[in-house]
Amino acid sequence: MTATDEISIDPVLERVNTGIEAFDDLVMGGLPRGRTTIVGGTPGSGKTVFATQFLAHGITGLNEAGVFVTFEESPTEIEVNMASFGWDIRGWRAADKLVFVDASPRDQDQVVVGDFDLAGLLTRILHASRSAGAKRIVLDSVTQLFDHFVAEQTAVRRELLRIATALKKEGLTVLMTAERNSEYGEISRHRIEEFVADNVVILRNALDRERRRRTIEVLKMRGSRHVEGEVPITLVAEQGIVAVPLSSLRLEQQSSTKRVTSGNSELDKMCSGGFFRDSVTLVSGATGTGKTLLVTNFLAGGVAAGERALLVGYEESRGQLFRNARSWGVDFEAMEADGRLKVVCLYPEAQSLPDHLLMIRELVAEFKPDRMAIDSLSALERIAPETGFREFLISVTSFIKKREIAGLCTATNKSLVGGQSASEQHISTLTDSIILLRYIQQEEFMHRGMMVLKMRGSEHDKQIRRFTIDSGGMHLGKPFDSAPDVFGDSAVDNTST
């Protein structure tokens, strides 16, 4: 989803777009114009990036000049640190589109403990704003004021309120950043939000299972509706912060009745003619049961039908996938050379789950596939906490369906016989079809069995079919005579002779 579609605009307050993809959806179109927003977060959570992106979008997207009041880093340091996001801060300063008010500490500065006021600072800020014709202003970070004037906390609050009030009277949309001591403690270290903020946004970079998970939460939006709860975010080079909202994803996908081949004619018969065009199918099984072979058949079947196919692999390299495909009589090299297939392989640990999602979106936008496969979801599961993994699954399945792409994902069971993968548990309600591949023991023989467990909106074969794998691919045979347990922890068929 982009920031330009599906936005519900609040009819009362004029909105200021932040330029942060999908965040504006969370706040009904943007931050309210002429109000003060506190962006709180622990060190490294992305507060300065958020603030700079807010100004950058105003300058580049809406021709609105901005003022950056820095209490922490020098303007030169901010220029350098933000360069990786593609923001030409130096050029904007030269064009008077961005004005810095440098209130950062100097080496010779001392901590102030006596009487003071910030009238001089306010005068500098107002002069900068009026000379530039600014519409937006950032104060980063106001926590430094409190740390500098250690014995005058009450006075700092009074002075900060005076500054915020004066800036609002100027019609400026104000964004202040503030430090937090913990991810889920007080909103800000000095409780700034209690006396100065109309709106509060929290950035988190929480550690869970040795993995960081970045999120954004709109905690308060005075006089306005907003989406509640944490939403995953990521930092993208040449772009800045990108939010990945789940609650604004709507179940409005079209439901096609068109069937597409699975790449295996016998499986197509089991599915009453193939998969639906805009459906997502989960293939679940233990290692070696034939999941990657089904993926290969799925892709090859699409290419043979004149479609474009995309494979995102997380368990095997391109070389392994191409070699395996050749052994089953499928030439991935020729398909790629013909422009009908694109194969992308990388380790799950190479980036965060939101980054994987954005990569998939970009691949789809660039390659425009008619069908795509992800092999496997279980590999992604190990790099994220349960909440983050489920958020990823919701996002990726919604994305595939909305673009009417035929999707196929695999999940690996931990046990060789029977069992259920955690991926399967998470995604089973999100997919339209589920195909189980299982090892089934009959006395001293181990067989392979396939079952179409679920196919939303369609009749399907409910029998457990034997299948074999050889150099010609997958061959479906007759159903098992008895009914082996392919769902539980044991798949031993004790009823058969």
XYZ file of C-alpha atoms in Angstrom:
497
model
C 0.000 0.000 0.000
C 1.272 3.481 -0.780
C 0.763 6.682 1.116
C -1.499 7.989 -1.604
C -4.252 5.392 -1.636
C -6.708 4.205 0.951
C -6.227 7.306 3.126
C -9.224 8.357 5.184
C -8.960 12.144 5.551
C -10.224 13.741 8.756
C -12.609 16.474 7.572
C -11.928 18.904 10.436
C -8.185 19.436 10.781
C -5.922 20.474 7.931
C -3.220 17.868 7.523
C 0.489 18.087 6.895
C 1.969 15.113 5.056
C 5.090 13.799 6.747
C 6.453 12.005 3.699
C 6.764 8.831 5.735
C 5.218 6.097 3.626
C 2.068 4.674 5.206
C 2.483 6.674 8.442
C 0.124 9.367 7.185
C -2.524 6.640 6.865
C -2.220 6.003 10.595
C -3.001 9.647 11.424
C -5.806 10.135 8.894
C -3.770 11.979 6.296
C -0.897 13.584 8.206
C -0.067 15.615 11.295
C -2.548 18.400 12.113
C -1.250 21.702 10.762
C -0.301 24.331 13.327
C 0.012 21.902 16.208
C 2.823 20.437 18.266
C 3.848 16.801 18.004
C 6.279 15.058 20.344
C 8.240 12.176 18.799
C 9.673 10.143 21.666
C 12.111 7.272 21.554
C 15.208 5.692 23.024
C 18.620 6.436 21.488
C 18.835 4.918 17.993
C 15.089 4.638 17.486
C 15.076 7.040 14.504
C 13.807 10.310 16.005
C 16.167 12.583 14.051
C 15.468 10.657 10.845
C 11.718 11.115 11.405
C 12.190 14.832 12.059
C 14.457 15.380 9.061
C 12.132 13.410 6.777
C 9.258 15.602 7.935
C 11.188 18.703 6.836
C 12.545 17.069 3.671
C 9.082 16.160 2.410
C 7.862 19.699 3.005
C 10.768 21.121 1.006
C 10.861 18.646 -1.885
C 7.227 17.611 -2.112
C 5.242 20.686 -1.120
C 7.688 23.597 -1.485
C 7.352 24.392 2.232
C 10.476 25.833 3.843
C 11.528 24.507 7.251
C 13.579 25.354 10.329
C 15.740 22.818 12.159
C 16.604 23.780 15.749
C 19.301 21.427 16.939
C 20.182 21.033 20.619
C 22.362 17.983 20.174
C 24.231 17.523 16.880
C 25.776 20.326 14.880
C 24.248 21.172 11.471
C 27.317 19.701 9.774
C 26.905 16.423 11.642
C 23.226 16.263 10.670
C 24.147 16.907 7.022
C 26.568 14.011 7.058
C 24.381 11.625 9.059
C 21.296 12.175 6.885
C 23.130 11.995 3.538
C 22.526 8.240 3.225
C 18.800 8.920 2.947
C 19.344 11.033 -0.155
C 18.474 14.382 1.444
C 20.416 17.335 0.026
C 20.517 19.335 3.234
C 23.437 21.461 2.054
C 21.583 22.368 -1.133
C 18.418 23.233 0.753
C 20.392 25.478 3.092
C 21.995 27.233 0.129
C 18.547 27.766 -1.409
C 17.141 29.098 1.908
C 14.623 26.262 1.972
C 16.055 24.970 5.231
C 17.445 27.127 8.035
C 19.361 25.753 10.995
C 19.275 27.297 14.442
C 22.336 25.813 16.076
C 21.809 25.441 19.839
C 24.022 22.365 20.081
C 26.457 22.236 23.011
C 30.013 23.442 22.595
C 33.028 22.003 24.330
C 33.340 25.106 26.451
C 29.698 25.108 27.460
C 28.987 24.452 31.081
C 25.913 23.008 32.714
C 23.712 25.922 33.782
C 22.329 25.870 37.300
C 21.273 29.493 37.812
C 18.394 31.680 36.627
C 17.849 31.829 32.886
C 15.279 32.247 30.187
C 15.140 31.184 26.547
C 13.984 34.532 25.195
C 17.128 34.826 23.094
C 16.614 31.380 21.595
C 12.979 32.151 20.808
C 14.026 35.358 19.069
C 16.532 33.442 16.911
C 13.943 30.799 16.019
C 11.276 33.328 15.083
C 13.754 35.306 12.979
C 14.823 32.169 11.122
C 11.239 31.103 10.555
C 10.044 34.465 9.294
C 13.033 35.057 7.028
C 12.591 31.634 5.385
C 8.799 31.777 5.288
C 8.825 28.421 7.073
C 5.768 26.228 7.519
C 7.439 23.442 9.479
C 9.836 23.471 12.396
C 11.751 20.765 14.221
C 13.304 20.976 17.719
C 15.765 18.077 18.148
C 16.046 17.089 20.932
C 14.385 19.102 23.706
C 15.672 16.590 26.251
C 19.075 18.238 25.889
C 17.600 21.463 27.263
C 16.619 19.708 30.481
C 19.985 17.987 30.733
C 21.758 21.319 30.260
C 19.719 23.314 32.738
C 19.791 20.622 35.408
C 18.590 22.684 38.351
C 15.821 24.536 36.546
C 13.463 21.844 35.339
C 10.356 23.862 36.132
C 11.761 26.895 34.403
C 12.681 24.814 31.319
C 9.109 23.526 31.101
C 7.811 27.084 31.360
C 10.186 28.345 28.695
C 9.516 25.409 26.379
C 5.788 25.980 26.636
C 6.395 29.629 25.809
C 8.366 28.659 22.710
C 5.762 26.136 21.574
C 2.948 28.623 22.039
C 4.803 31.321 20.118
C 5.536 28.938 17.224
C 1.911 27.828 17.002
C 0.825 31.471 16.861
C 3.102 31.806 13.839
C 1.103 29.041 12.162
C 4.026 26.618 12.229
C 3.582 22.871 12.482
C 5.963 21.947 15.299
C 7.726 18.625 15.768
C 9.814 18.063 18.902
C 11.888 14.995 19.616
C 12.438 13.701 23.145
C 14.510 10.949 24.714
C 13.006 8.019 26.601
C 14.715 5.862 29.201
C 13.054 2.619 28.109
C 10.925 1.282 25.273
C 7.779 0.855 27.366
C 8.262 3.272 30.271
C 7.509 6.976 30.535
C 6.737 8.686 27.230
C 9.670 11.058 27.680
C 12.432 11.416 30.230
C 11.147 14.759 31.568
C 7.402 14.240 30.936
C 7.382 16.953 28.285
C 4.226 15.602 26.686
C 2.150 16.588 29.718
C 2.443 20.319 29.136
C 3.441 20.967 25.536
C 2.180 18.260 23.157
C -1.016 18.086 21.124
C 0.124 14.801 19.630
C 2.477 12.052 20.772
C 4.260 9.549 18.508
C 6.508 6.824 19.941
C 9.374 5.170 18.053
C 10.655 1.890 19.448
C 13.669 -0.268 18.691
C 12.956 -3.129 21.086
C 15.188 -6.143 21.578
C 13.391 -9.494 21.362
C 15.146 -12.854 21.039
C 18.416 -11.131 20.153
C 16.651 -9.300 17.347
C 15.671 -5.659 17.135
C 12.142 -4.826 16.085
C 11.413 -1.256 15.044
C 7.871 0.038 15.494
C 5.952 3.289 15.555
C 2.883 4.027 17.677
C 0.578 7.030 17.603
C -0.223 7.438 21.278
C -2.164 10.663 21.207
C -3.677 12.836 18.484
C -5.692 15.620 20.080
C -9.064 16.157 18.409
C -8.444 13.533 15.779
C -8.817 9.854 15.122
C -5.779 7.687 14.597
C -4.877 4.032 14.211
C -3.962 2.513 17.565
C -1.210 0.032 18.338
C 2.351 -0.539 17.225
C 3.160 -0.709 13.524
C 6.436 -2.103 12.121
C 8.821 0.341 10.499
C 12.189 0.126 8.826
C 14.872 2.554 7.699
C 15.521 2.486 3.956
C 18.486 4.073 2.187
C 17.543 6.952 -0.130
C 14.080 6.984 1.412
C 14.074 7.259 5.221
C 11.492 5.704 7.517
C 8.887 3.426 5.938
C 5.939 2.167 7.987
C 4.277 -1.176 7.304
C 0.759 -0.815 8.702
C -1.443 -3.840 9.212
C -4.631 -2.395 10.654
C -5.237 -0.200 7.609
C -5.030 -3.166 5.243
C -8.550 -3.810 4.134
C -10.145 -7.014 2.951
C -11.183 -5.584 -0.366
C -9.291 -7.847 -2.748
C -11.080 -9.053 -5.823
C -12.030 -12.730 -5.989
C -11.198 -14.193 -9.351
C -12.793 -17.399 -10.595
C -9.993 -17.934 -13.091
C -7.909 -21.046 -12.491
C -4.175 -21.318 -13.031
C -2.159 -24.497 -13.193
C -0.112 -25.767 -10.281
C 2.357 -27.158 -12.802
C 1.253 -30.707 -12.014
C -1.747 -31.982 -13.942
C -2.707 -34.538 -11.280
C -2.609 -31.899 -8.543
C -4.721 -29.646 -10.764
C -7.328 -32.415 -10.858
C -7.239 -32.703 -7.062
C -7.910 -28.926 -6.931
C -10.824 -29.093 -9.383
C -8.840 -27.458 -12.169
C -5.948 -25.640 -10.473
C -5.454 -22.763 -8.036
C -7.466 -19.547 -8.215
C -5.575 -16.688 -9.883
C -5.576 -14.356 -6.836
C -5.070 -16.970 -4.134
C -2.215 -17.901 -1.811
C -1.384 -21.578 -1.329
C 0.667 -22.986 1.528
C 2.661 -26.183 0.961
C 3.650 -27.733 4.286
C 5.916 -30.717 4.823
C 9.088 -32.054 6.381
C 12.432 -31.700 4.688
C 12.718 -33.863 1.580
C 8.996 -34.321 1.039
C 8.987 -32.376 -2.238
C 8.106 -28.778 -1.341
C 10.773 -27.229 -3.564
C 9.758 -29.570 -6.381
C 6.188 -28.293 -6.139
C 7.554 -24.745 -6.230
C 9.567 -25.631 -9.352
C 6.499 -27.158 -11.016
C 4.424 -24.123 -10.042
C 6.898 -21.708 -11.624
C 7.515 -23.842 -14.722
C 3.786 -24.340 -15.243
C 3.260 -20.582 -15.222
C 6.120 -19.914 -17.640
C 4.812 -22.631 -19.992
C 1.454 -20.844 -19.965
C 3.104 -17.573 -21.004
C 3.168 -16.030 -17.510
C 5.963 -14.268 -15.636
C 7.115 -15.993 -12.457
C 9.098 -14.778 -9.431
C 10.861 -16.962 -6.865
C 12.208 -15.603 -3.557
C 14.369 -18.291 -1.949
C 15.552 -18.284 1.650
C 16.937 -21.792 2.087
C 18.905 -22.675 -1.065
C 21.206 -20.704 -3.342
C 20.431 -19.939 -6.961
C 22.947 -22.578 -7.987
C 21.236 -25.242 -5.886
C 17.765 -24.289 -7.101
C 18.883 -24.274 -10.745
C 20.671 -27.616 -10.343
C 17.647 -29.187 -8.655
C 15.344 -27.849 -11.370
C 17.582 -29.333 -14.074
C 17.431 -32.715 -12.352
C 13.634 -32.582 -12.708
C 13.802 -31.513 -16.361
C 13.180 -27.796 -15.781
C 15.609 -25.215 -17.241
C 15.547 -22.138 -14.981
C 18.472 -20.557 -16.878
C 16.554 -20.550 -20.148
C 13.455 -19.142 -18.439
C 15.472 -16.298 -16.902
C 17.222 -15.617 -20.212
C 13.801 -15.397 -21.831
C 12.690 -12.841 -19.232
C 9.907 -15.069 -17.946
C 11.471 -15.991 -14.607
C 13.297 -14.077 -11.887
C 14.991 -15.892 -9.016
C 16.243 -13.987 -5.958
C 17.987 -15.819 -3.113
C 19.355 -14.450 0.147
C 19.807 -15.422 3.759
C 16.898 -14.419 6.004
C 19.427 -12.856 8.373
C 20.546 -10.426 5.657
C 17.853 -7.945 6.703
C 14.808 -7.439 8.919
C 11.344 -8.761 8.088
C 9.998 -5.318 7.119
C 12.993 -5.024 4.782
C 12.164 -8.425 3.272
C 8.594 -7.265 2.728
C 9.716 -4.060 1.048
C 12.119 -6.035 -1.132
C 9.281 -8.313 -2.267
C 7.126 -5.283 -3.040
C 9.913 -3.718 -5.094
C 10.542 -6.981 -6.972
C 6.858 -7.256 -7.817
C 6.683 -3.615 -8.897
C 9.759 -4.041 -11.065
C 9.199 -7.517 -12.562
C 5.372 -7.598 -12.563
C 5.004 -11.363 -12.086
C 1.761 -13.241 -12.678
C 2.749 -15.744 -10.002
C 5.310 -15.862 -7.222
C 6.680 -18.346 -4.714
C 8.414 -17.903 -1.348
C 10.567 -20.848 -0.279
C 10.401 -21.009 2.654
C 8.522 -19.034 5.292
C 10.005 -21.184 8.038
C 13.460 -19.797 7.289
C 12.148 -16.286 7.915
C 10.558 -17.379 11.155
C 13.904 -17.741 12.900
C 14.862 -14.074 12.518
C 11.876 -12.432 14.179
C 9.704 -12.641 17.281
C 6.291 -14.252 16.889
C 4.460 -10.927 16.651
C 6.754 -9.613 13.955
C 6.503 -12.838 11.963
C 2.710 -12.805 12.000
C 2.707 -9.156 10.941
C 4.929 -10.088 8.015
C 2.635 -12.939 6.981
C -0.448 -10.719 7.064
C 1.287 -8.058 5.022
C 2.772 -10.342 2.391
C -0.390 -12.406 1.831
C -2.531 -9.262 1.618
C -0.080 -7.754 -0.847
C -0.074 -10.847 -3.078
C -3.859 -11.090 -3.139
C -4.410 -7.404 -3.760
C -2.239 -7.534 -6.863
C -4.067 -10.640 -8.068
C -0.896 -12.690 -8.167
C -1.035 -16.443 -7.739
C 1.114 -17.082 -4.669
C 2.675 -20.240 -3.286
C 4.574 -20.383 0.016
C 6.286 -23.306 1.702
C 6.651 -24.155 5.390
C 8.889 -26.826 6.880
C 7.849 -29.158 9.691
C 10.421 -29.720 12.406
C 9.578 -33.410 12.695
C 10.063 -35.791 9.785
C 6.750 -37.563 10.257
C 3.459 -35.819 10.953
C 3.563 -32.649 13.038
C 2.794 -29.064 12.256
C 5.206 -26.195 11.677
C 4.887 -22.936 13.545
C 4.704 -21.212 10.157
C 1.765 -23.411 9.264
C 0.009 -22.440 12.500
C 0.465 -18.735 11.757
C -0.439 -18.738 8.092
C -3.132 -21.413 7.867
C -5.948 -18.888 8.336
C -4.343 -16.416 5.935
C -4.006 -18.736 2.955
C -6.708 -19.888 0.567
C -5.350 -23.382 0.065
C -3.210 -25.754 2.122
C -1.374 -28.753 0.695
C 0.180 -31.197 3.154
C 3.164 -33.323 2.166
C 3.919 -36.042 4.686
C 6.074 -39.111 5.218
C 3.808 -42.031 6.029
C 5.200 -45.242 7.447
C 3.634 -48.592 6.658
C 5.503 -51.313 8.486
C 9.085 -51.259 7.137
C 8.300 -48.872 4.247
C 8.243 -45.083 4.294
C 5.916 -43.546 1.705
C 5.160 -40.014 0.698
C 1.580 -38.764 0.912
C -0.142 -35.609 -0.316
C -3.442 -34.119 0.790
C -5.262 -30.952 -0.215
C -6.382 -30.004 3.272
C -8.150 -26.795 2.390
C -9.196 -24.933 -0.732
C -11.296 -21.878 -0.035
C -14.289 -21.489 -2.331
C -13.808 -24.714 -4.230
C -14.395 -28.419 -4.086
C -11.243 -30.513 -3.949
C -10.063 -34.079 -3.619
C -9.915 -34.907 0.094
C -8.083 -38.192 -0.239
C -4.488 -38.765 0.834
C -2.606 -39.624 -2.353
C 0.663 -41.486 -2.605
C 3.348 -39.849 -4.664
C 6.862 -40.576 -5.810
C 9.716 -38.349 -6.949
C 12.217 -39.218 -9.670
C 14.101 -37.473 -12.475
C 10.797 -36.828 -14.185
C 9.447 -34.890 -11.199
C 6.488 -35.702 -8.946
C 4.102 -38.526 -9.799
C 0.821 -38.867 -7.938
C -0.485 -42.351 -7.378
C -3.509 -43.967 -5.820
C -4.973 -42.982 -2.457
C -3.914 -44.844 0.659
C -6.213 -47.732 1.436
C -6.497 -46.735 5.085
C -6.495 -43.323 6.686
C -3.051 -42.514 8.091
C -2.765 -39.696 10.602
C -0.922 -36.934 8.772
C -1.889 -34.201 11.189
C -0.617 -35.416 14.524
C 2.853 -35.934 15.912
C 3.019 -39.428 14.538
C 2.241 -40.452 10.985
C 2.688 -44.142 11.580
C -0.128 -46.002 9.913
C -0.665 -48.977 12.186
C -3.874 -50.032 10.538
C -2.331 -51.066 7.296
C -0.941 -54.525 6.647
